[in-house]
Amino acid sequence: MKDTTKILRAKGLKVTPQRIAIYTMLSHTKEHPNAEMIYQALEPTNPTLSLATVYKTLCLFKSSGLVQELSVGEPSARYDAITTRHSHVVCTCCGKVKDLSPDPFGELRQQATPFTDFTLESEQLIFYGKCPECEKTKP
Ligand code: ZN
Ligand code: MN
C-alpha cells in the first residue's frame, strides 16, 4: 500500500483509494485482467468503485507508463503492471493470458530493424494455444 502511494506520487498522480486499489491489484496478479475483471475483483471491497472509474484509471495509468495494455484479440484490452517488454501466451479456449517466462525473444525489435524504414518503438509478441487445464479437459 505504502509502495503504491509512492509509485503513484512518483508519476505525479493524485493518490486516491481507487487508484491505490487498482494499481495494487494489478501489481499482485499474473492474470493480465481486463477492466471488467478488475472491477469484479475490487467492487466487493470498494463499493463506491464504478466500471467507468476503472476504465479512466487504466487509461491514466497507461499514459503515465504505470501499466502496459495488451491486445490479445479480445474486445477488451488486458493490463499488465510489468511494463518492460515481454512475450505472452494466450489460451484460445479459456482466454488465460500468461507471461512467456523466461522470454527468449528480447532482441526481436533489433532483429526487425534492418527490414523496415520505420523507427521501431515497441512490439507485442503473443503466442496462442491451449493451456494445460484446457488441454486436459478437451473432449
Ligand atoms: Zn485454457
Ligand atoms: Mn505480462
Tab-separated table of N, CA and C and ligand atoms in Angstrom:
chain	number	residue	atom	x	y	z
A	1	MET	N	0.837	-1.212	0.000
A	1	MET	CA	0.000	0.000	0.000
A	1	MET	C	0.864	1.251	0.000
A	2	LYS	N	1.842	1.293	0.927
A	2	LYS	CA	2.765	2.432	1.009
A	2	LYS	C	3.521	2.576	-0.305
A	3	ASP	N	3.976	1.436	-0.832
A	3	ASP	CA	4.716	1.426	-2.088
A	3	ASP	C	3.873	1.993	-3.213
A	4	THR	N	2.612	1.569	-3.286
A	4	THR	CA	1.731	2.053	-4.340
A	4	THR	C	1.579	3.567	-4.253
A	5	THR	N	1.399	4.084	-3.052
A	5	THR	CA	1.296	5.530	-2.865
A	5	THR	C	2.538	6.224	-3.422
A	6	LYS	N	3.699	5.661	-3.093
A	6	LYS	CA	4.968	6.237	-3.565
A	6	LYS	C	5.058	6.203	-5.088
A	7	ILE	N	4.653	5.062	-5.667
A	7	ILE	CA	4.738	4.882	-7.120
A	7	ILE	C	3.817	5.873	-7.841
A	8	LEU	N	2.603	6.035	-7.316
A	8	LEU	CA	1.657	6.982	-7.929
A	8	LEU	C	2.203	8.402	-7.828
A	9	ARG	N	2.731	8.756	-6.672
A	9	ARG	CA	3.272	10.104	-6.473
A	9	ARG	C	4.445	10.362	-7.406
A	10	ALA	N	5.296	9.340	-7.564
A	10	ALA	CA	6.478	9.482	-8.428
A	10	ALA	C	6.069	9.802	-9.872
A	11	LYS	N	4.860	9.381	-10.269
A	11	LYS	CA	4.373	9.667	-11.623
A	11	LYS	C	3.575	10.971	-11.655
A	12	GLY	N	3.536	11.658	-10.532
A	12	GLY	CA	2.823	12.933	-10.455
A	12	GLY	C	1.318	12.768	-10.400
A	13	LEU	N	0.861	11.581	-10.007
A	13	LEU	CA	-0.580	11.336	-9.962
A	13	LEU	C	-1.133	11.593	-8.569
A	14	LYS	N	-2.347	12.115	-8.552
A	14	LYS	CA	-3.037	12.278	-7.286
A	14	LYS	C	-3.349	10.885	-6.734
A	15	VAL	N	-3.157	10.709	-5.433
A	15	VAL	CA	-3.388	9.404	-4.817
A	15	VAL	C	-4.837	9.335	-4.323
A	16	THR	N	-5.582	8.374	-4.842
A	16	THR	CA	-6.960	8.162	-4.375
A	16	THR	C	-7.091	6.698	-3.969
A	17	PRO	N	-8.042	6.376	-3.088
A	17	PRO	CA	-8.219	4.971	-2.680
A	17	PRO	C	-8.456	4.051	-3.878
A	18	GLN	N	-9.200	4.544	-4.880
A	18	GLN	CA	-9.462	3.716	-6.061
A	18	GLN	C	-8.189	3.434	-6.842
A	19	ARG	N	-7.377	4.477	-7.023
A	19	ARG	CA	-6.124	4.284	-7.766
A	19	ARG	C	-5.204	3.328	-7.032
A	20	ILE	N	-5.157	3.454	-5.708
A	20	ILE	CA	-4.335	2.535	-4.916
A	20	ILE	C	-4.833	1.108	-5.090
A	21	ALA	N	-6.151	0.921	-4.994
A	21	ALA	CA	-6.724	-0.431	-5.111
A	21	ALA	C	-6.421	-1.038	-6.474
A	22	ILE	N	-6.588	-0.263	-7.533
A	22	ILE	CA	-6.395	-0.791	-8.888
A	22	ILE	C	-4.922	-1.109	-9.139
A	23	TYR	N	-4.034	-0.194	-8.758
A	23	TYR	CA	-2.616	-0.463	-9.017
A	23	TYR	C	-2.106	-1.625	-8.158
A	24	THR	N	-2.540	-1.666	-6.891
A	24	THR	CA	-2.104	-2.749	-6.002
A	24	THR	C	-2.555	-4.097	-6.554
A	25	MET	N	-3.794	-4.143	-7.011
A	25	MET	CA	-4.309	-5.389	-7.571
A	25	MET	C	-3.495	-5.802	-8.793
A	26	LEU	N	-3.259	-4.856	-9.705
A	26	LEU	CA	-2.523	-5.180	-10.934
A	26	LEU	C	-1.091	-5.609	-10.661
A	27	SER	N	-0.480	-5.023	-9.641
A	27	SER	CA	0.917	-5.373	-9.388
A	27	SER	C	1.050	-6.686	-8.607
A	28	HIS	N	-0.076	-7.243	-8.157
A	28	HIS	CA	-0.019	-8.509	-7.427
A	28	HIS	C	-0.618	-9.680	-8.200
A	29	THR	N	-1.027	-9.450	-9.422
A	29	THR	CA	-1.631	-10.542	-10.185
A	29	THR	C	-0.786	-10.881	-11.400
A	30	LYS	N	-0.846	-12.154	-11.814
A	30	LYS	CA	-0.182	-12.573	-13.038
A	30	LYS	C	-1.232	-12.863	-14.117
A	31	GLU	N	-2.483	-12.472	-13.834
A	31	GLU	CA	-3.608	-12.860	-14.691
A	31	GLU	C	-3.837	-11.963	-15.908
A	32	HIS	N	-3.206	-10.782	-15.931
A	32	HIS	CA	-3.433	-9.842	-17.021
A	32	HIS	C	-4.925	-9.557	-17.192
A	33	PRO	N	-5.564	-9.024	-16.140
A	33	PRO	CA	-7.022	-8.826	-16.208
A	33	PRO	C	-7.419	-7.672	-17.130
A	34	ASN	N	-8.662	-7.709	-17.604
A	34	ASN	CA	-9.209	-6.559	-18.333
A	34	ASN	C	-9.973	-5.695	-17.326
A	35	ALA	N	-10.528	-4.578	-17.792
A	35	ALA	CA	-11.184	-3.629	-16.888
A	35	ALA	C	-12.332	-4.291	-16.116
A	36	GLU	N	-13.112	-5.115	-16.822
A	36	GLU	CA	-14.250	-5.768	-16.175
A	36	GLU	C	-13.779	-6.691	-15.048
A	37	MET	N	-12.709	-7.449	-15.323
A	37	MET	CA	-12.184	-8.375	-14.305
A	37	MET	C	-11.671	-7.607	-13.086
A	38	ILE	N	-11.026	-6.486	-13.327
A	38	ILE	CA	-10.514	-5.664	-12.220
A	38	ILE	C	-11.696	-5.142	-11.401
A	39	TYR	N	-12.702	-4.674	-12.114
A	39	TYR	CA	-13.896	-4.161	-11.436
A	39	TYR	C	-14.561	-5.248	-10.587
A	40	GLN	N	-14.747	-6.434	-11.166
A	40	GLN	CA	-15.365	-7.551	-10.433
A	40	GLN	C	-14.577	-7.900	-9.172
A	41	ALA	N	-13.247	-7.880	-9.293
A	41	ALA	CA	-12.402	-8.274	-8.163
A	41	ALA	C	-12.422	-7.223	-7.051
A	42	LEU	N	-12.529	-5.956	-7.423
A	42	LEU	CA	-12.389	-4.887	-6.421
A	42	LEU	C	-13.704	-4.360	-5.879
A	43	GLU	N	-14.779	-4.561	-6.635
A	43	GLU	CA	-16.067	-3.978	-6.255
A	43	GLU	C	-16.522	-4.398	-4.844
A	44	PRO	N	-16.397	-5.680	-4.471
A	44	PRO	CA	-16.863	-6.082	-3.132
A	44	PRO	C	-16.221	-5.294	-1.984
A	45	THR	N	-14.924	-4.993	-2.117
A	45	THR	CA	-14.244	-4.262	-1.038
A	45	THR	C	-14.206	-2.760	-1.289
A	46	ASN	N	-14.619	-2.328	-2.490
A	46	ASN	CA	-14.642	-0.895	-2.829
A	46	ASN	C	-15.996	-0.541	-3.420
A	47	PRO	N	-17.039	-0.520	-2.567
A	47	PRO	CA	-18.407	-0.378	-3.081
A	47	PRO	C	-18.661	0.925	-3.859
A	48	THR	N	-17.812	1.931	-3.678
A	48	THR	CA	-18.032	3.178	-4.414
A	48	THR	C	-17.366	3.154	-5.791
A	49	LEU	N	-16.621	2.091	-6.068
A	49	LEU	CA	-15.913	1.988	-7.351
A	49	LEU	C	-16.904	1.738	-8.484
A	50	SER	N	-16.705	2.416	-9.619
A	50	SER	CA	-17.543	2.158	-10.792
A	50	SER	C	-16.663	1.639	-11.917
A	51	LEU	N	-17.296	0.960	-12.869
A	51	LEU	CA	-16.553	0.443	-14.013
A	51	LEU	C	-15.937	1.600	-14.796
A	52	ALA	N	-16.669	2.712	-14.866
A	52	ALA	CA	-16.155	3.886	-15.585
A	52	ALA	C	-14.854	4.394	-14.952
A	53	THR	N	-14.810	4.371	-13.616
A	53	THR	CA	-13.587	4.794	-12.915
A	53	THR	C	-12.430	3.851	-13.237
A	54	VAL	N	-12.728	2.553	-13.302
A	54	VAL	CA	-11.686	1.581	-13.637
A	54	VAL	C	-11.123	1.894	-15.029
A	55	TYR	N	-12.006	2.119	-16.003
A	55	TYR	CA	-11.562	2.451	-17.365
A	55	TYR	C	-10.712	3.717	-17.371
A	56	LYS	N	-11.197	4.752	-16.693
A	56	LYS	CA	-10.485	6.037	-16.679
A	56	LYS	C	-9.113	5.892	-16.021
A	57	THR	N	-9.083	5.136	-14.915
A	57	THR	CA	-7.835	4.945	-14.173
A	57	THR	C	-6.824	4.168	-15.005
A	58	LEU	N	-7.288	3.136	-15.706
A	58	LEU	CA	-6.379	2.341	-16.539
A	58	LEU	C	-5.799	3.193	-17.662
A	59	CYS	N	-6.633	4.054	-18.215
A	59	CYS	CA	-6.203	4.954	-19.285
A	59	CYS	C	-5.110	5.902	-18.761
A	60	LEU	N	-5.342	6.428	-17.571
A	60	LEU	CA	-4.370	7.319	-16.924
A	60	LEU	C	-3.067	6.571	-16.604
A	61	PHE	N	-3.194	5.382	-16.051
A	61	PHE	CA	-2.012	4.566	-15.728
A	61	PHE	C	-1.211	4.259	-16.992
A	62	LYS	N	-1.925	3.977	-18.060
A	62	LYS	CA	-1.258	3.640	-19.316
A	62	LYS	C	-0.473	4.848	-19.831
A	63	SER	N	-1.105	6.019	-19.827
A	63	SER	CA	-0.393	7.188	-20.346
A	63	SER	C	0.727	7.637	-19.410
A	64	SER	N	0.672	7.238	-18.141
A	64	SER	CA	1.756	7.553	-17.203
A	64	SER	C	2.859	6.499	-17.234
A	65	GLY	N	2.660	5.455	-18.012
A	65	GLY	CA	3.665	4.394	-18.087
A	65	GLY	C	3.673	3.466	-16.879
A	66	LEU	N	2.586	3.460	-16.136
A	66	LEU	CA	2.497	2.588	-14.952
A	66	LEU	C	2.075	1.166	-15.300
A	67	VAL	N	1.349	1.041	-16.392
A	67	VAL	CA	0.897	-0.283	-16.827
A	67	VAL	C	1.060	-0.381	-18.341
A	68	GLN	N	1.090	-1.590	-18.853
A	68	GLN	CA	1.029	-1.749	-20.304
A	68	GLN	C	-0.269	-2.427	-20.683
A	69	GLU	N	-0.755	-2.028	-21.869
A	69	GLU	CA	-2.012	-2.551	-22.369
A	69	GLU	C	-1.708	-3.635	-23.394
A	70	LEU	N	-2.414	-4.741	-23.304
A	70	LEU	CA	-2.209	-5.836	-24.257
A	70	LEU	C	-3.478	-6.065	-25.044
A	71	SER	N	-3.336	-6.115	-26.363
A	71	SER	CA	-4.465	-6.528	-27.191
A	71	SER	C	-4.229	-7.976	-27.552
A	72	VAL	N	-5.070	-8.858	-27.053
A	72	VAL	CA	-4.844	-10.280	-27.304
A	72	VAL	C	-5.890	-10.844	-28.264
A	73	GLY	N	-6.626	-9.956	-28.947
A	73	GLY	CA	-7.634	-10.407	-29.893
A	73	GLY	C	-9.016	-10.474	-29.290
A	74	GLU	N	-9.165	-9.950	-28.071
A	74	GLU	CA	-10.475	-9.878	-27.427
A	74	GLU	C	-11.002	-8.451	-27.576
A	75	PRO	N	-12.319	-8.254	-27.382
A	75	PRO	CA	-12.855	-6.893	-27.473
A	75	PRO	C	-12.234	-5.936	-26.439
A	76	SER	N	-11.939	-6.424	-25.210
A	76	SER	CA	-11.353	-5.509	-24.235
A	76	SER	C	-9.890	-5.830	-23.978
A	77	ALA	N	-9.130	-4.759	-23.743
A	77	ALA	CA	-7.692	-4.878	-23.542
A	77	ALA	C	-7.385	-5.511	-22.198
A	78	ARG	N	-6.249	-6.170	-22.108
A	78	ARG	CA	-5.736	-6.709	-20.855
A	78	ARG	C	-4.670	-5.768	-20.332
A	79	TYR	N	-4.439	-5.796	-19.013
A	79	TYR	CA	-3.478	-4.884	-18.405
A	79	TYR	C	-2.427	-5.622	-17.597
A	80	ASP	N	-1.222	-5.070	-17.611
A	80	ASP	CA	-0.058	-5.698	-17.003
A	80	ASP	C	0.742	-4.606	-16.295
A	81	ALA	N	1.021	-4.818	-15.001
A	81	ALA	CA	1.814	-3.831	-14.257
A	81	ALA	C	3.303	-3.984	-14.549
A	82	ILE	N	3.670	-5.075	-15.234
A	82	ILE	CA	5.065	-5.220	-15.661
A	82	ILE	C	5.190	-4.503	-16.996
A	83	THR	N	5.896	-3.376	-16.989
A	83	THR	CA	5.905	-2.530	-18.179
A	83	THR	C	7.103	-2.791	-19.086
A	84	THR	N	8.041	-3.624	-18.626
A	84	THR	CA	9.150	-3.963	-19.512
A	84	THR	C	8.642	-4.950	-20.559
A	85	ARG	N	9.293	-4.962	-21.731
A	85	ARG	CA	8.775	-5.800	-22.802
A	85	ARG	C	8.962	-7.286	-22.459
A	86	HIS	N	7.919	-8.046	-22.689
A	86	HIS	CA	7.987	-9.496	-22.539
A	86	HIS	C	6.866	-10.110	-23.360
A	87	SER	N	7.065	-11.343	-23.762
A	87	SER	CA	6.094	-12.024	-24.615
A	87	SER	C	5.020	-12.702	-23.771
A	88	HIS	N	3.897	-12.991	-24.409
A	88	HIS	CA	2.769	-13.592	-23.712
A	88	HIS	C	2.250	-14.823	-24.442
A	89	VAL	N	1.599	-15.695	-23.678
A	89	VAL	CA	0.874	-16.820	-24.266
A	89	VAL	C	-0.592	-16.673	-23.885
A	90	VAL	N	-1.474	-16.920	-24.864
A	90	VAL	CA	-2.915	-16.773	-24.650
A	90	VAL	C	-3.592	-18.096	-24.967
A	91	CYS	N	-4.473	-18.537	-24.064
A	91	CYS	CA	-5.233	-19.763	-24.299
A	91	CYS	C	-6.445	-19.446	-25.181
A	92	THR	N	-6.544	-20.117	-26.309
A	92	THR	CA	-7.638	-19.856	-27.251
A	92	THR	C	-8.939	-20.487	-26.762
A	93	CYS	N	-8.846	-21.248	-25.665
A	93	CYS	CA	-10.018	-21.948	-25.145
A	93	CYS	C	-10.644	-21.152	-23.997
A	94	CYS	N	-9.847	-20.785	-22.968
A	94	CYS	CA	-10.406	-20.095	-21.797
A	94	CYS	C	-9.970	-18.625	-21.713
A	95	GLY	N	-9.069	-18.188	-22.581
A	95	GLY	CA	-8.671	-16.787	-22.594
A	95	GLY	C	-7.600	-16.420	-21.587
A	96	LYS	N	-7.066	-17.415	-20.888
A	96	LYS	CA	-5.992	-17.168	-19.926
A	96	LYS	C	-4.791	-16.531	-20.617
A	97	VAL	N	-4.193	-15.514	-19.969
A	97	VAL	CA	-3.016	-14.843	-20.525
A	97	VAL	C	-1.873	-14.987	-19.530
A	98	LYS	N	-0.754	-15.515	-19.988
A	98	LYS	CA	0.402	-15.679	-19.100
A	98	LYS	C	1.650	-15.087	-19.738
A	99	ASP	N	2.652	-14.803	-18.895
A	99	ASP	CA	3.945	-14.371	-19.415
A	99	ASP	C	4.671	-15.572	-20.001
A	100	LEU	N	5.418	-15.344	-21.053
A	100	LEU	CA	6.349	-16.344	-21.542
A	100	LEU	C	7.636	-16.087	-20.757
A	101	SER	N	7.942	-16.981	-19.844
A	101	SER	CA	8.999	-16.682	-18.894
A	101	SER	C	9.882	-17.884	-18.619
A	102	PRO	N	11.204	-17.751	-18.824
A	102	PRO	CA	11.891	-16.565	-19.335
A	102	PRO	C	11.597	-16.342	-20.826
A	103	ASP	N	11.687	-15.095	-21.241
A	103	ASP	CA	11.356	-14.723	-22.613
A	103	ASP	C	12.610	-14.744	-23.486
A	104	PRO	N	12.686	-15.684	-24.438
A	104	PRO	CA	13.902	-15.762	-25.263
A	104	PRO	C	13.898	-14.784	-26.435
A	105	PHE	N	12.885	-13.887	-26.527
A	105	PHE	CA	12.750	-13.043	-27.715
A	105	PHE	C	12.999	-11.562	-27.448
A	106	GLY	N	13.870	-11.278	-26.468
A	106	GLY	CA	14.142	-9.899	-26.089
A	106	GLY	C	14.747	-9.028	-27.177
A	107	GLU	N	15.430	-9.649	-28.143
A	107	GLU	CA	16.148	-8.873	-29.158
A	107	GLU	C	15.356	-8.738	-30.455
A	108	LEU	N	14.078	-9.073	-30.410
A	108	LEU	CA	13.270	-9.136	-31.627
A	108	LEU	C	13.219	-7.814	-32.393
A	109	ARG	N	13.073	-6.701	-31.661
A	109	ARG	CA	12.943	-5.406	-32.333
A	109	ARG	C	14.225	-5.065	-33.088
A	110	GLN	N	15.383	-5.301	-32.443
A	110	GLN	CA	16.662	-5.030	-33.105
A	110	GLN	C	16.798	-5.895	-34.358
A	111	GLN	N	16.290	-7.120	-34.269
A	111	GLN	CA	16.368	-8.017	-35.421
A	111	GLN	C	15.477	-7.557	-36.564
A	112	ALA	N	14.361	-6.889	-36.220
A	112	ALA	CA	13.415	-6.444	-37.239
A	112	ALA	C	13.869	-5.148	-37.899
A	113	THR	N	14.657	-4.357	-37.178
A	113	THR	CA	15.056	-3.020	-37.637
A	113	THR	C	15.616	-2.980	-39.067
A	114	PRO	N	16.526	-3.883	-39.477
A	114	PRO	CA	17.074	-3.792	-40.833
A	114	PRO	C	16.046	-4.023	-41.930
A	115	PHE	N	14.865	-4.528	-41.594
A	115	PHE	CA	13.893	-4.903	-42.611
A	115	PHE	C	12.777	-3.881	-42.803
A	116	THR	N	12.918	-2.695	-42.195
A	116	THR	CA	11.890	-1.663	-42.344
A	116	THR	C	12.528	-0.293	-42.293
A	117	ASP	N	11.875	0.716	-42.935
A	117	ASP	CA	12.372	2.089	-42.817
A	117	ASP	C	11.674	2.810	-41.654
A	118	PHE	N	10.822	2.120	-40.916
A	118	PHE	CA	10.195	2.689	-39.724
A	118	PHE	C	11.208	2.728	-38.584
A	119	THR	N	11.081	3.747	-37.724
A	119	THR	CA	11.814	3.730	-36.467
A	119	THR	C	10.956	2.951	-35.486
A	120	LEU	N	11.382	1.764	-35.143
A	120	LEU	CA	10.551	0.892	-34.316
A	120	LEU	C	10.596	1.330	-32.856
A	121	GLU	N	9.445	1.357	-32.227
A	121	GLU	CA	9.352	1.799	-30.823
A	121	GLU	C	8.911	0.699	-29.875
A	122	SER	N	8.074	-0.170	-30.353
A	122	SER	CA	7.585	-1.220	-29.463
A	122	SER	C	7.084	-2.381	-30.296
A	123	GLU	N	6.797	-3.453	-29.628
A	123	GLU	CA	6.206	-4.603	-30.299
A	123	GLU	C	5.498	-5.434	-29.255
A	124	GLN	N	4.562	-6.258	-29.723
A	124	GLN	CA	3.927	-7.214	-28.826
A	124	GLN	C	4.031	-8.571	-29.472
A	125	LEU	N	4.528	-9.515	-28.722
A	125	LEU	CA	4.641	-10.867	-29.250
A	125	LEU	C	3.726	-11.772	-28.436
A	126	ILE	N	2.732	-12.329	-29.096
A	126	ILE	CA	1.740	-13.158	-28.414
A	126	ILE	C	1.652	-14.519	-29.101
A	127	PHE	N	1.763	-15.553	-28.320
A	127	PHE	CA	1.593	-16.903	-28.827
A	127	PHE	C	0.220	-17.395	-28.402
A	128	TYR	N	-0.461	-18.111	-29.278
A	128	TYR	CA	-1.788	-18.637	-28.966
A	128	TYR	C	-1.740	-20.157	-28.897
A	129	GLY	N	-2.499	-20.711	-27.989
A	129	GLY	CA	-2.535	-22.165	-27.872
A	129	GLY	C	-3.505	-22.591	-26.787
A	130	LYS	N	-3.351	-23.816	-26.323
A	130	LYS	CA	-4.222	-24.331	-25.259
A	130	LYS	C	-3.423	-24.436	-23.964
A	131	CYS	N	-4.002	-23.932	-22.877
A	131	CYS	CA	-3.339	-24.044	-21.575
A	131	CYS	C	-3.450	-25.501	-21.097
A	132	PRO	N	-2.613	-25.909	-20.134
A	132	PRO	CA	-2.639	-27.311	-19.682
A	132	PRO	C	-4.021	-27.742	-19.198
A	133	GLU	N	-4.737	-26.839	-18.497
A	133	GLU	CA	-6.067	-27.174	-17.967
A	133	GLU	C	-7.045	-27.467	-19.111
A	134	CYS	N	-7.050	-26.622	-20.117
A	134	CYS	CA	-7.964	-26.820	-21.253
A	134	CYS	C	-7.554	-28.042	-22.072
A	135	GLU	N	-6.266	-28.245	-22.196
A	135	GLU	CA	-5.753	-29.400	-22.939
A	135	GLU	C	-6.237	-30.705	-22.271
A	136	LYS	N	-6.259	-30.677	-20.929
A	136	LYS	CA	-6.675	-31.848	-20.159
A	136	LYS	C	-8.154	-32.153	-20.316
A	137	THR	N	-8.989	-31.113	-20.330
A	137	THR	CA	-10.443	-31.315	-20.361
A	137	THR	C	-11.000	-31.377	-21.785
A	138	LYS	N	-10.096	-31.351	-22.769
A	138	LYS	CA	-10.517	-31.380	-24.166
A	138	LYS	C	-11.209	-32.707	-24.462
A	139	PRO	N	-12.351	-32.685	-25.160
A	139	PRO	CA	-13.057	-33.935	-25.459
A	139	PRO	C	-12.218	-34.863	-26.372
B	1	ZN	ZN	-7.303	-22.535	-21.134
B	2	MN	MN	2.793	-9.959	-18.752
